Coordinates of C-alpha atoms and ligand atoms in Angstrom, one line a residue:
X62 CA 81.4 103.5 143.5
X63 CA 82.6 105.5 146.4
X64 CA 82.4 103.7 149.8
X65 CA 85.8 103.5 151.4
X66 CA 87.7 100.2 151.2
X67 CA 87.3 97.8 154.1
X68 CA 83.9 99.1 155.2
X69 CA 80.6 97.5 154.7
X70 CA 78.2 100.3 153.5
X71 CA 75.9 101.6 156.1
X72 CA 72.8 101.3 154.0
X73 CA 71.8 98.3 151.7
X74 CA 72.0 98.9 148.0
X75 CA 71.6 96.0 145.4
X76 CA 73.7 96.0 142.3
X77 CA 70.7 94.9 140.3
X78 CA 68.4 97.7 141.6
X79 CA 71.1 100.4 140.8
X80 CA 69.5 101.0 137.5
X81 CA 67.7 103.9 135.8
X82 CA 64.7 103.9 133.5
X83 CA 62.7 100.9 134.8
X84 CA 59.1 101.3 133.6
X85 CA 56.5 102.5 136.1
X86 CA 52.8 101.5 136.2
X87 CA 49.7 103.0 137.9
X88 CA 47.9 101.4 140.7
X89 CA 44.6 99.6 139.9
X90 CA 41.9 102.3 140.2
X91 CA 38.7 100.2 139.8
X92 CA 37.4 96.8 139.1
X93 CA 39.0 94.9 136.1
X94 CA 38.4 91.8 133.9
X95 CA 41.1 89.5 132.7
X96 CA 41.5 85.9 131.6
X97 CA 44.3 85.4 134.1
X98 CA 45.3 87.4 137.2
X99 CA 48.9 87.1 138.3
X100 CA 49.9 88.3 141.7
X101 CA 53.6 89.3 142.0
X102 CA 55.7 90.9 139.3
X103 CA 59.0 89.1 139.9
X104 CA 60.7 86.3 137.9
X105 CA 57.7 84.0 137.7
X106 CA 55.0 86.7 137.4
X107 CA 56.6 88.6 134.6
X108 CA 57.7 85.5 132.7
X109 CA 54.2 83.9 133.0
X110 CA 52.6 87.3 131.9
X111 CA 55.0 87.3 128.9
X112 CA 54.2 83.7 127.9
X113 CA 50.5 83.9 128.3
X114 CA 50.0 87.3 126.7
X115 CA 52.1 86.1 123.7
X116 CA 49.5 83.4 123.2
X117 CA 46.6 85.7 123.2
X118 CA 45.6 85.3 126.9
X119 CA 44.4 88.6 128.5
X120 CA 46.6 89.0 131.6
X121 CA 46.4 91.4 134.6
X122 CA 49.7 91.4 136.6
X123 CA 49.5 93.1 140.0
X124 CA 52.4 94.0 142.2
X125 CA 52.2 95.2 145.8
X126 CA 55.3 97.5 145.4
X127 CA 57.4 98.1 142.3
X128 CA 58.1 95.4 139.7
X129 CA 61.3 93.4 140.3
X130 CA 61.9 94.9 143.7
X131 CA 61.3 91.6 145.6
X132 CA 63.6 88.6 145.6
X133 CA 64.6 89.0 141.9
X134 CA 66.3 92.3 142.7
X135 CA 68.3 90.8 145.6
X136 CA 69.8 87.6 144.2
X137 CA 73.3 86.5 143.1
X138 CA 71.7 86.0 139.7
X139 CA 73.2 82.6 138.8
X140 CA 71.1 80.5 136.3
X141 CA 72.0 77.0 137.2
X142 CA 70.7 73.5 137.6
X143 CA 73.4 72.9 140.2
X144 CA 71.5 73.7 143.4
X145 CA 74.2 72.7 145.9
X146 CA 74.8 69.0 146.3
X147 CA 71.3 67.6 146.0
X148 CA 70.8 65.2 143.1
X149 CA 71.8 62.1 145.2
X150 CA 69.1 63.2 147.8
X151 CA 66.6 63.8 145.0
X152 CA 67.1 60.3 143.7
X153 CA 66.7 58.8 147.2
X154 CA 63.5 60.8 147.9
X155 CA 61.8 61.0 144.4
X156 CA 63.5 58.3 142.3
X157 CA 65.8 58.6 139.3
X158 CA 63.1 59.6 136.8
X159 CA 61.9 62.6 138.9
X160 CA 65.5 63.7 139.7
X161 CA 66.2 63.8 136.0
X162 CA 63.0 65.8 135.4
X163 CA 64.1 68.3 138.0
X164 CA 67.4 68.8 136.1
X165 CA 65.6 69.0 132.8
X166 CA 63.1 71.6 134.1
X167 CA 65.9 73.8 135.2
X168 CA 67.9 73.3 132.0
X169 CA 64.8 74.2 129.9
X170 CA 64.4 77.4 132.0
X171 CA 68.0 78.3 131.3
X172 CA 67.4 77.7 127.5
X173 CA 64.3 79.8 127.6
X174 CA 66.3 82.8 129.2
X175 CA 69.1 82.4 126.6
X176 CA 66.7 82.1 123.6
X177 CA 64.4 85.0 124.8
X178 CA 67.3 87.3 125.5
X179 CA 68.4 86.7 121.9
X180 CA 65.0 86.8 120.4
X181 CA 64.0 90.1 122.1
X182 CA 67.5 91.5 121.9
X183 CA 67.7 92.1 125.7
X184 CA 71.0 93.4 126.8
X185 CA 71.3 91.7 130.2
X186 CA 75.0 90.9 130.5
X187 CA 74.3 87.1 130.1
X188 CA 77.4 85.0 129.9
X189 CA 77.8 81.2 129.7
X190 CA 79.7 79.8 132.7
X191 CA 80.5 76.6 134.4
X192 CA 78.9 76.1 137.8
X193 CA 81.1 74.6 140.5
X194 CA 80.1 73.1 143.9
X195 CA 83.0 72.4 146.2
X196 CA 84.0 71.5 149.8
X197 CA 87.1 72.4 151.8
X198 CA 86.3 69.7 154.3
X199 CA 87.5 66.1 154.0
X200 CA 84.5 64.8 155.9
X201 CA 82.3 65.9 152.9
X202 CA 84.2 64.0 150.2
X203 CA 82.0 60.9 150.3
X204 CA 79.0 63.1 149.8
X205 CA 80.6 64.4 146.6
X206 CA 81.3 60.9 145.5
X207 CA 77.7 60.0 145.8
X208 CA 76.6 63.1 144.0
X209 CA 79.0 62.3 141.1
X210 CA 77.3 58.9 140.7
X211 CA 73.9 60.8 140.7
X212 CA 75.3 63.1 137.9
X213 CA 76.2 60.0 135.9
X214 CA 72.9 58.2 136.5
X215 CA 70.9 61.3 135.5
X216 CA 73.1 62.2 132.5
X217 CA 74.0 65.6 133.8
X218 CA 76.4 67.6 131.6
X219 CA 79.3 67.7 134.1
X220 CA 81.3 65.7 136.6
X221 CA 84.4 65.8 138.8
X222 CA 86.2 69.1 138.7
X223 CA 88.9 69.3 141.3
X224 CA 91.6 70.3 138.8
X225 CA 89.5 73.1 137.3
X226 CA 89.0 75.1 140.5
X227 CA 90.6 78.5 140.4
X228 CA 90.2 79.5 144.0
X229 CA 93.1 80.8 146.1
X230 CA 92.7 78.1 148.8
X231 CA 92.7 74.3 148.7
X232 CA 89.6 72.4 148.1
X233 CA 88.9 68.7 148.9
X234 CA 86.2 67.8 146.3
X235 CA 84.5 69.7 143.5
X236 CA 81.8 69.0 140.9
X237 CA 80.9 71.0 137.8
X238 CA 77.8 71.4 135.7
X239 CA 78.7 72.9 132.3
X240 CA 77.1 75.4 130.1
X241 CA 75.2 77.3 132.8
X242 CA 74.9 81.1 132.9
X243 CA 74.8 84.3 134.9
X244 CA 73.1 87.6 134.0
X245 CA 71.6 90.9 135.2
X246 CA 68.2 89.7 136.3
X247 CA 66.4 93.1 136.5
X248 CA 67.6 94.0 132.9
X249 CA 66.4 90.6 131.6
X250 CA 62.9 90.5 133.2
X251 CA 62.3 94.2 132.6
X252 CA 63.1 93.4 129.0
X253 CA 59.9 91.3 128.8
X254 CA 57.6 94.2 129.7
X255 CA 57.3 95.8 126.2
X256 CA 56.2 92.5 124.8
X257 CA 53.6 92.0 127.6
X258 CA 52.2 95.4 126.9
X259 CA 52.2 95.0 123.1
X260 CA 50.2 91.8 123.6
X261 CA 47.6 93.5 125.6
X262 CA 48.8 92.5 129.1
X263 CA 48.2 95.1 131.9
X264 CA 50.5 95.7 134.8
X265 CA 49.5 97.5 138.0
X266 CA 52.0 98.5 140.7
X267 CA 51.2 99.5 144.3
X268 CA 48.3 97.1 144.1
X269 CA 48.2 94.5 146.9
X270 CA 46.1 91.4 146.8
X271 CA 44.1 90.7 149.9
X272 CA 41.9 87.7 149.0
X273 CA 41.3 85.1 146.4
X274 CA 37.5 84.6 146.1
X275 CA 35.7 81.8 144.4
X276 CA 37.1 78.7 142.7
X277 CA 35.8 78.1 139.2
X278 CA 36.2 81.7 138.1
X279 CA 38.4 83.0 140.9
X280 CA 38.7 86.7 141.5
X281 CA 41.2 88.8 143.4
X282 CA 40.2 91.4 145.9
X283 CA 42.8 94.1 146.6
X284 CA 43.5 95.9 149.9
X285 CA 41.9 99.0 148.3
X286 CA 38.7 97.1 147.7
X287 CA 38.9 96.6 144.0
X288 CA 38.1 93.3 142.3
X289 CA 39.8 91.6 139.3
X290 CA 37.5 88.9 137.8
X291 CA 39.2 86.2 135.8
X292 CA 39.2 82.6 135.0
X293 CA 42.5 81.7 136.5
X294 CA 44.7 83.2 139.3
X295 CA 48.4 82.6 139.6
X296 CA 49.9 83.5 143.0
X297 CA 53.6 84.2 142.5
X298 CA 54.0 86.6 145.4
X299 CA 57.0 84.8 146.8
X300 CA 55.3 83.7 150.1
X301 CA 51.7 83.0 148.9
X302 CA 49.7 85.9 150.3
X303 CA 46.7 83.5 150.7
X304 CA 48.8 81.0 152.6
X305 CA 46.1 79.9 155.0
X306 CA 44.6 77.9 152.1
X307 CA 46.8 74.8 151.8
X308 CA 48.5 75.7 155.1
X309 CA 51.6 77.0 153.2
X310 CA 52.8 78.8 156.4
X311 CA 53.4 75.4 157.9
X312 CA 55.1 73.9 154.8
X313 CA 57.6 76.6 154.0
X314 CA 60.8 77.6 155.8
X315 CA 62.2 81.2 155.3
X316 CA 66.0 81.8 155.2
X317 CA 67.9 85.0 154.9
X318 CA 71.3 85.4 153.3
X319 CA 73.7 88.2 152.7
X320 CA 75.6 89.5 149.6
X321 CA 78.5 92.0 149.0
X322 CA 79.6 93.2 145.6
X323 CA 83.3 94.2 145.9
X324 CA 86.2 95.3 143.9
X325 CA 89.3 93.3 144.5
X326 CA 93.1 93.3 144.1
X327 CA 93.1 89.8 142.6
X328 CA 91.0 89.3 139.5
X329 CA 87.7 87.4 140.3
X330 CA 87.8 83.8 139.1
X331 CA 85.9 82.8 136.0
X332 CA 82.9 80.6 136.6
X333 CA 80.3 80.4 139.4
X334 CA 81.3 78.9 142.7
X335 CA 79.3 77.5 145.6
X336 CA 80.8 76.1 148.8
X337 CA 78.5 73.6 150.4
X338 CA 80.4 73.9 153.8
X339 CA 78.7 75.5 156.7
X340 CA 78.3 78.5 156.4
X341 CA 78.2 78.3 152.6
X342 CA 79.8 80.8 150.3
X343 CA 78.7 81.8 146.8
X344 CA 81.0 83.6 144.3
X345 CA 80.7 85.0 140.8
X346 CA 82.1 87.9 138.9
X347 CA 80.0 90.8 137.4
X348 CA 80.4 94.3 136.0
X349 CA 79.3 97.5 137.7
X350 CA 77.2 100.0 135.6
X351 CA 80.5 101.9 135.1
X352 CA 82.2 98.8 133.7
X353 CA 84.3 98.0 136.8
X354 CA 85.1 94.3 137.6
X355 CA 83.1 93.2 140.6
X356 CA 83.1 90.0 142.6
X357 CA 79.8 89.0 144.2
X358 CA 80.2 87.2 147.5
X359 CA 77.2 85.6 149.1
X360 CA 76.4 83.5 152.1
X361 CA 76.1 83.7 155.9
X362 CA 72.5 82.4 155.8
X363 CA 70.2 81.8 158.8
X364 CA 66.6 81.2 159.5
X365 CA 64.6 84.4 158.9
X366 CA 64.1 86.4 162.1
X367 CA 66.3 84.2 164.1
X368 CA 69.7 85.8 163.9
X369 CA 70.6 86.4 167.5
X370 CA 73.4 88.9 166.8
X371 CA 73.7 92.3 165.0
X372 CA 73.0 91.4 161.3
X373 CA 75.9 93.7 160.3
X374 CA 78.2 90.9 161.6
X375 CA 77.0 88.6 158.8
X376 CA 78.2 91.1 156.2
X377 CA 81.3 91.7 158.2
X378 CA 82.2 87.9 158.0
X379 CA 81.8 88.0 154.2
X380 CA 84.0 91.1 154.1
X381 CA 86.7 89.3 156.1
X382 CA 86.6 86.3 153.7
X383 CA 86.8 88.5 150.7
X384 CA 89.7 90.5 152.2
X385 CA 91.6 87.4 153.2
X386 CA 91.4 85.6 149.8
X387 CA 91.0 88.3 147.2
X388 CA 92.1 91.7 148.8
X389 CA 89.0 94.0 148.9
X390 CA 89.6 97.5 147.5
X391 CA 86.0 98.8 147.8
X392 CA 82.5 97.6 148.7
X393 CA 80.1 99.5 146.5
X394 CA 77.0 97.3 147.2
X395 CA 75.5 95.2 149.9
X396 CA 72.1 93.5 150.0
X397 CA 70.3 90.6 151.6
X398 CA 67.7 88.2 150.4
X399 CA 64.9 86.0 151.8
X400 CA 64.3 82.6 150.3
X401 CA 61.7 80.0 150.9
X402 CA 62.4 76.3 151.1
X403 CA 59.7 73.5 151.0
X404 CA 59.6 70.5 153.2
X405 CA 61.2 68.2 150.5
X406 CA 63.3 71.0 148.9
X407 CA 61.4 70.8 145.6
X408 CA 59.3 73.9 144.8
X409 CA 55.5 74.0 145.0
X410 CA 54.2 74.8 141.5
X411 CA 50.7 74.0 140.4
X412 CA 47.1 74.1 141.8
X413 CA 47.4 75.6 145.3
X414 CA 44.8 73.3 146.9
X415 CA 42.6 70.4 146.1
X416 CA 39.2 71.5 144.8
X417 CA 40.3 74.8 143.3
X418 CA 41.9 73.8 140.0
X419 CA 42.0 77.4 138.7
X420 CA 44.0 78.9 141.6
X421 CA 47.7 78.2 141.1
X422 CA 50.7 78.9 143.3
X423 CA 54.5 79.0 142.6
X424 CA 56.8 79.2 145.6
X425 CA 59.7 77.6 147.5
X426 CA 62.5 78.0 145.0
X427 CA 65.1 77.2 147.7
X428 CA 67.5 80.1 146.6
X429 CA 67.4 79.0 143.0
X430 CA 64.7 81.3 141.7
X431 CA 66.3 82.3 138.5
X432 CA 65.9 78.9 137.0
X433 CA 63.1 77.4 139.3
X434 CA 61.1 80.6 138.9
X435 CA 61.2 80.5 135.1
X436 CA 60.5 76.8 135.2
X437 CA 57.4 77.7 137.2
X438 CA 56.2 80.2 134.7
X439 CA 56.7 77.7 131.8
X440 CA 54.7 75.0 133.7
X441 CA 51.9 77.3 134.9
X442 CA 51.5 78.8 131.4
X443 CA 50.8 75.3 130.2
X444 CA 48.5 74.4 133.1
X445 CA 46.4 77.6 132.7
X446 CA 45.9 76.6 129.0
X447 CA 45.1 73.0 129.9
X448 CA 48.1 71.7 128.1
X449 CA 50.0 68.6 129.3
X450 CA 53.3 69.3 130.9
X451 CA 55.7 66.5 131.9
X452 CA 56.9 68.4 135.0
X453 CA 53.4 68.8 136.5
X454 CA 53.5 65.8 138.9
X455 CA 57.0 66.5 140.2
X456 CA 56.2 70.1 141.3
X457 CA 52.5 69.5 142.3
X458 CA 52.0 71.4 145.6
X459 CA 49.3 69.0 146.6
X460 CA 51.8 66.1 146.9
X461 CA 51.1 64.8 150.4
X462 CA 53.3 61.8 150.9
X463 CA 55.8 63.1 153.5
X464 CA 59.0 61.2 153.7
X465 CA 60.2 60.5 157.2
X466 CA 62.8 63.3 157.0
X467 CA 60.2 65.8 155.6
X468 CA 57.7 64.9 158.3
X469 CA 60.4 65.6 161.0
X470 CA 61.1 68.9 159.3
X471 CA 57.4 69.7 159.3
X472 CA 57.0 69.0 163.0
X473 CA 60.2 70.9 163.9
X474 CA 59.1 73.9 161.8
X475 CA 55.7 74.1 163.4
X476 CA 57.0 73.4 166.9
X477 CA 59.5 76.2 166.5
X478 CA 56.6 78.5 165.6
X479 CA 54.7 77.5 168.7
X480 CA 57.7 78.1 170.8
X481 CA 58.3 81.5 169.3
X482 CA 54.7 82.5 170.0
X483 CA 55.2 81.7 173.7
X484 CA 58.9 82.6 174.1
X485 CA 58.6 85.8 172.2
X486 CA 56.0 87.1 174.7
X487 CA 57.8 85.9 177.8
X488 CA 61.5 86.6 177.4
X489 CA 61.8 89.9 175.6
X490 CA 64.7 92.1 176.6
X491 CA 64.2 95.8 176.1
X492 CA 65.7 99.1 176.7
X493 CA 64.5 102.6 177.4
X494 CA 63.1 104.8 174.7
X495 CA 65.3 107.8 175.8
X496 CA 68.4 105.6 175.6
X497 CA 68.0 104.9 171.8
X498 CA 70.8 106.5 169.7
X499 CA 70.0 108.0 166.3
X500 CA 69.6 105.2 163.6
X501 CA 69.0 102.6 166.3
X502 CA 65.9 100.3 166.8
X503 CA 64.9 98.1 169.8
X504 CA 62.1 96.9 171.9
X505 CA 61.3 99.6 174.5
X506 CA 58.9 99.9 177.3
X507 CA 56.3 102.6 177.1
X508 CA 53.6 103.1 179.7
X509 CA 54.4 99.5 181.0
X510 CA 54.0 98.0 177.5
X511 CA 56.6 96.6 175.2
X512 CA 56.7 98.2 171.8
X513 CA 59.0 98.5 168.8
X514 CA 60.8 101.8 168.3
X515 CA 63.3 103.1 165.8
X516 CA 65.0 106.5 166.1
X517 CA 65.9 107.7 162.6
X518 CA 69.0 109.8 161.7
X519 CA 67.1 113.0 162.3
X520 CA 66.1 111.9 165.8
X521 CA 62.5 111.2 164.9
X522 CA 61.1 108.1 166.6
X523 CA 58.9 105.6 164.8
X524 CA 56.9 103.3 167.1
X525 CA 55.0 100.1 166.2
X526 CA 53.3 97.2 167.8
X527 CA 55.6 94.2 167.6
X528 CA 52.8 91.7 167.1
X529 CA 53.1 90.3 163.6
X530 CA 49.8 90.8 161.7
X531 CA 50.1 87.3 160.1
X532 CA 49.5 85.0 163.0
X533 CA 50.6 87.0 166.1
X534 CA 54.3 86.1 166.7
X535 CA 56.6 88.8 168.0
X536 CA 58.8 90.5 165.4
X537 CA 62.5 91.2 166.1
X538 CA 64.6 94.2 165.2
X539 CA 67.1 93.7 162.2
X540 CA 69.8 96.3 162.6
X541 CA 71.5 96.1 159.1
X542 CA 68.2 96.3 157.2
X543 CA 66.4 98.6 159.7
X544 CA 63.4 96.2 159.6
X545 CA 61.2 94.2 162.0
X546 CA 61.5 90.5 161.1
X547 CA 59.1 87.8 162.2
X548 CA 60.8 84.5 163.3
X549 CA 57.7 82.4 162.6
X550 CA 57.1 82.5 158.8
X551 CA 59.4 85.3 157.7
X552 CA 57.2 88.4 157.3
X553 CA 59.2 91.5 157.3
X554 CA 58.2 95.1 158.0
X555 CA 60.0 98.4 157.6
X556 CA 60.8 100.5 160.7
X557 CA 57.5 102.3 160.2
X558 CA 55.5 99.1 160.1
X559 CA 54.9 98.9 156.3
X560 CA 55.2 95.5 154.7
X561 CA 58.5 94.5 153.1
X562 CA 57.9 90.7 152.8
X563 CA 54.8 88.5 153.2
X564 CA 52.9 86.3 154.1
X565 CA 51.5 89.3 156.2
X566 CA 49.2 91.4 154.1
X567 CA 48.6 94.1 156.8
X568 CA 51.2 96.5 158.1
X569 CA 52.3 96.5 161.8
X570 CA 50.1 98.8 163.8
X571 CA 51.7 102.3 164.1
X572 CA 51.7 103.7 167.6
X573 CA 51.9 107.4 168.4
X574 CA 54.5 109.0 170.7
X575 CA 52.2 110.0 173.5
Ligands
LIG33 FE1 53.6 84.3 160.5 FE2 54.7 86.4 161.6 S1 55.0 85.6 159.6 S2 53.3 85.1 162.5

């Protein structure tokens, strides 16, 4: 825990990934047969593998990197049905019955986590907490009044909570949902692995899916050229790697957000807090692996690849907020996350496209993947086994009826992509390769061509083509994460071009120094 007080650490490190002894798995070395192939070993992939293997289904779970090193390792790890202030909108867009189903799906996911942690004796620091949404702005009070009415109509376990708020500044309106939870996500989901293996499930790391082939008995082809034949495929790779089917690239919006874990002079408040002001703030307490009290501060979100300033500033603003209200004494961890949001804010979970009933997708958890991701696994486990599930219609990715607001968001999203494709090529500022400092990245001109370059701490330069391998937009340098981020659909690449985040399945082209 040693970074000096008042300084954001130079390199990202997630509290949840600061853990020893995670199991490791070999890469797939040849062709394989399974009943179900699951792509992506995060919240949904591991939970679905656990549920299916427990019921005698032969599962192959493949992961492009290491298990739990995607979004699940970089969350604030709240398990809650309170996803901001959204139930009033849900009732308007989907009707009361479906809004209630959304709440119930998330409550069932929370109950599953609680029961499973107990049943498998997983020590994952799970505590029961109230979840509070609040605003400090008078103009938002009427929104909270409507949301309170939505809570009452749906029968949500909670309500008005202004008098319960324990924050060191004044708040204009607040709502609570009771009996929610927080935990250590990597400990919990890694705790499912022994059971998956005991039940015959196989996990392969460093195994990237390249294609889904066929429909009745779909198979997965990996980038190494191996094939997994199965009867069902579940794509839970965050952004569906096969996104051209079902045009997912045009129906998902990627957002980045930032998190600090800090020690503070004032004790962190009990409960989980979410400000719905702009920019929003998320707060919860946690323990470090040494048992120190930590406060987790999140927020400062923006559209992926479109932060026009140094991304260290996003962390810096969180630090200033923590310093002002709680007195920061050290900042042992900082990390960022990328989240996907659907056009109507409800995740896509179910058959990926019409005509391929055995290829399933789960994506678009809108920053609430701990509950939505587990809800997805519970639903998909039923769909694979052809069992009825009352949440299937609500989450069906093939829903086509776009409400007016969703249609506008669809056109804006895709017009923005078109603009990026043109603007990225025309107006790119750059600098000279020889002017790069150590640990600095930028667009540079080499032999009259613009390329991406990062000079590492040892003065070695890594050069890549900045044309995104997904659909050809130009990637931008992200200083705090030392990555190349695509503004179109959120693909991210390391400084050396390797893939950090899809939908891209091919690395950026490496260029040599000559
Ligand atoms: Fe689609 Fe880059 S992520 S073009």
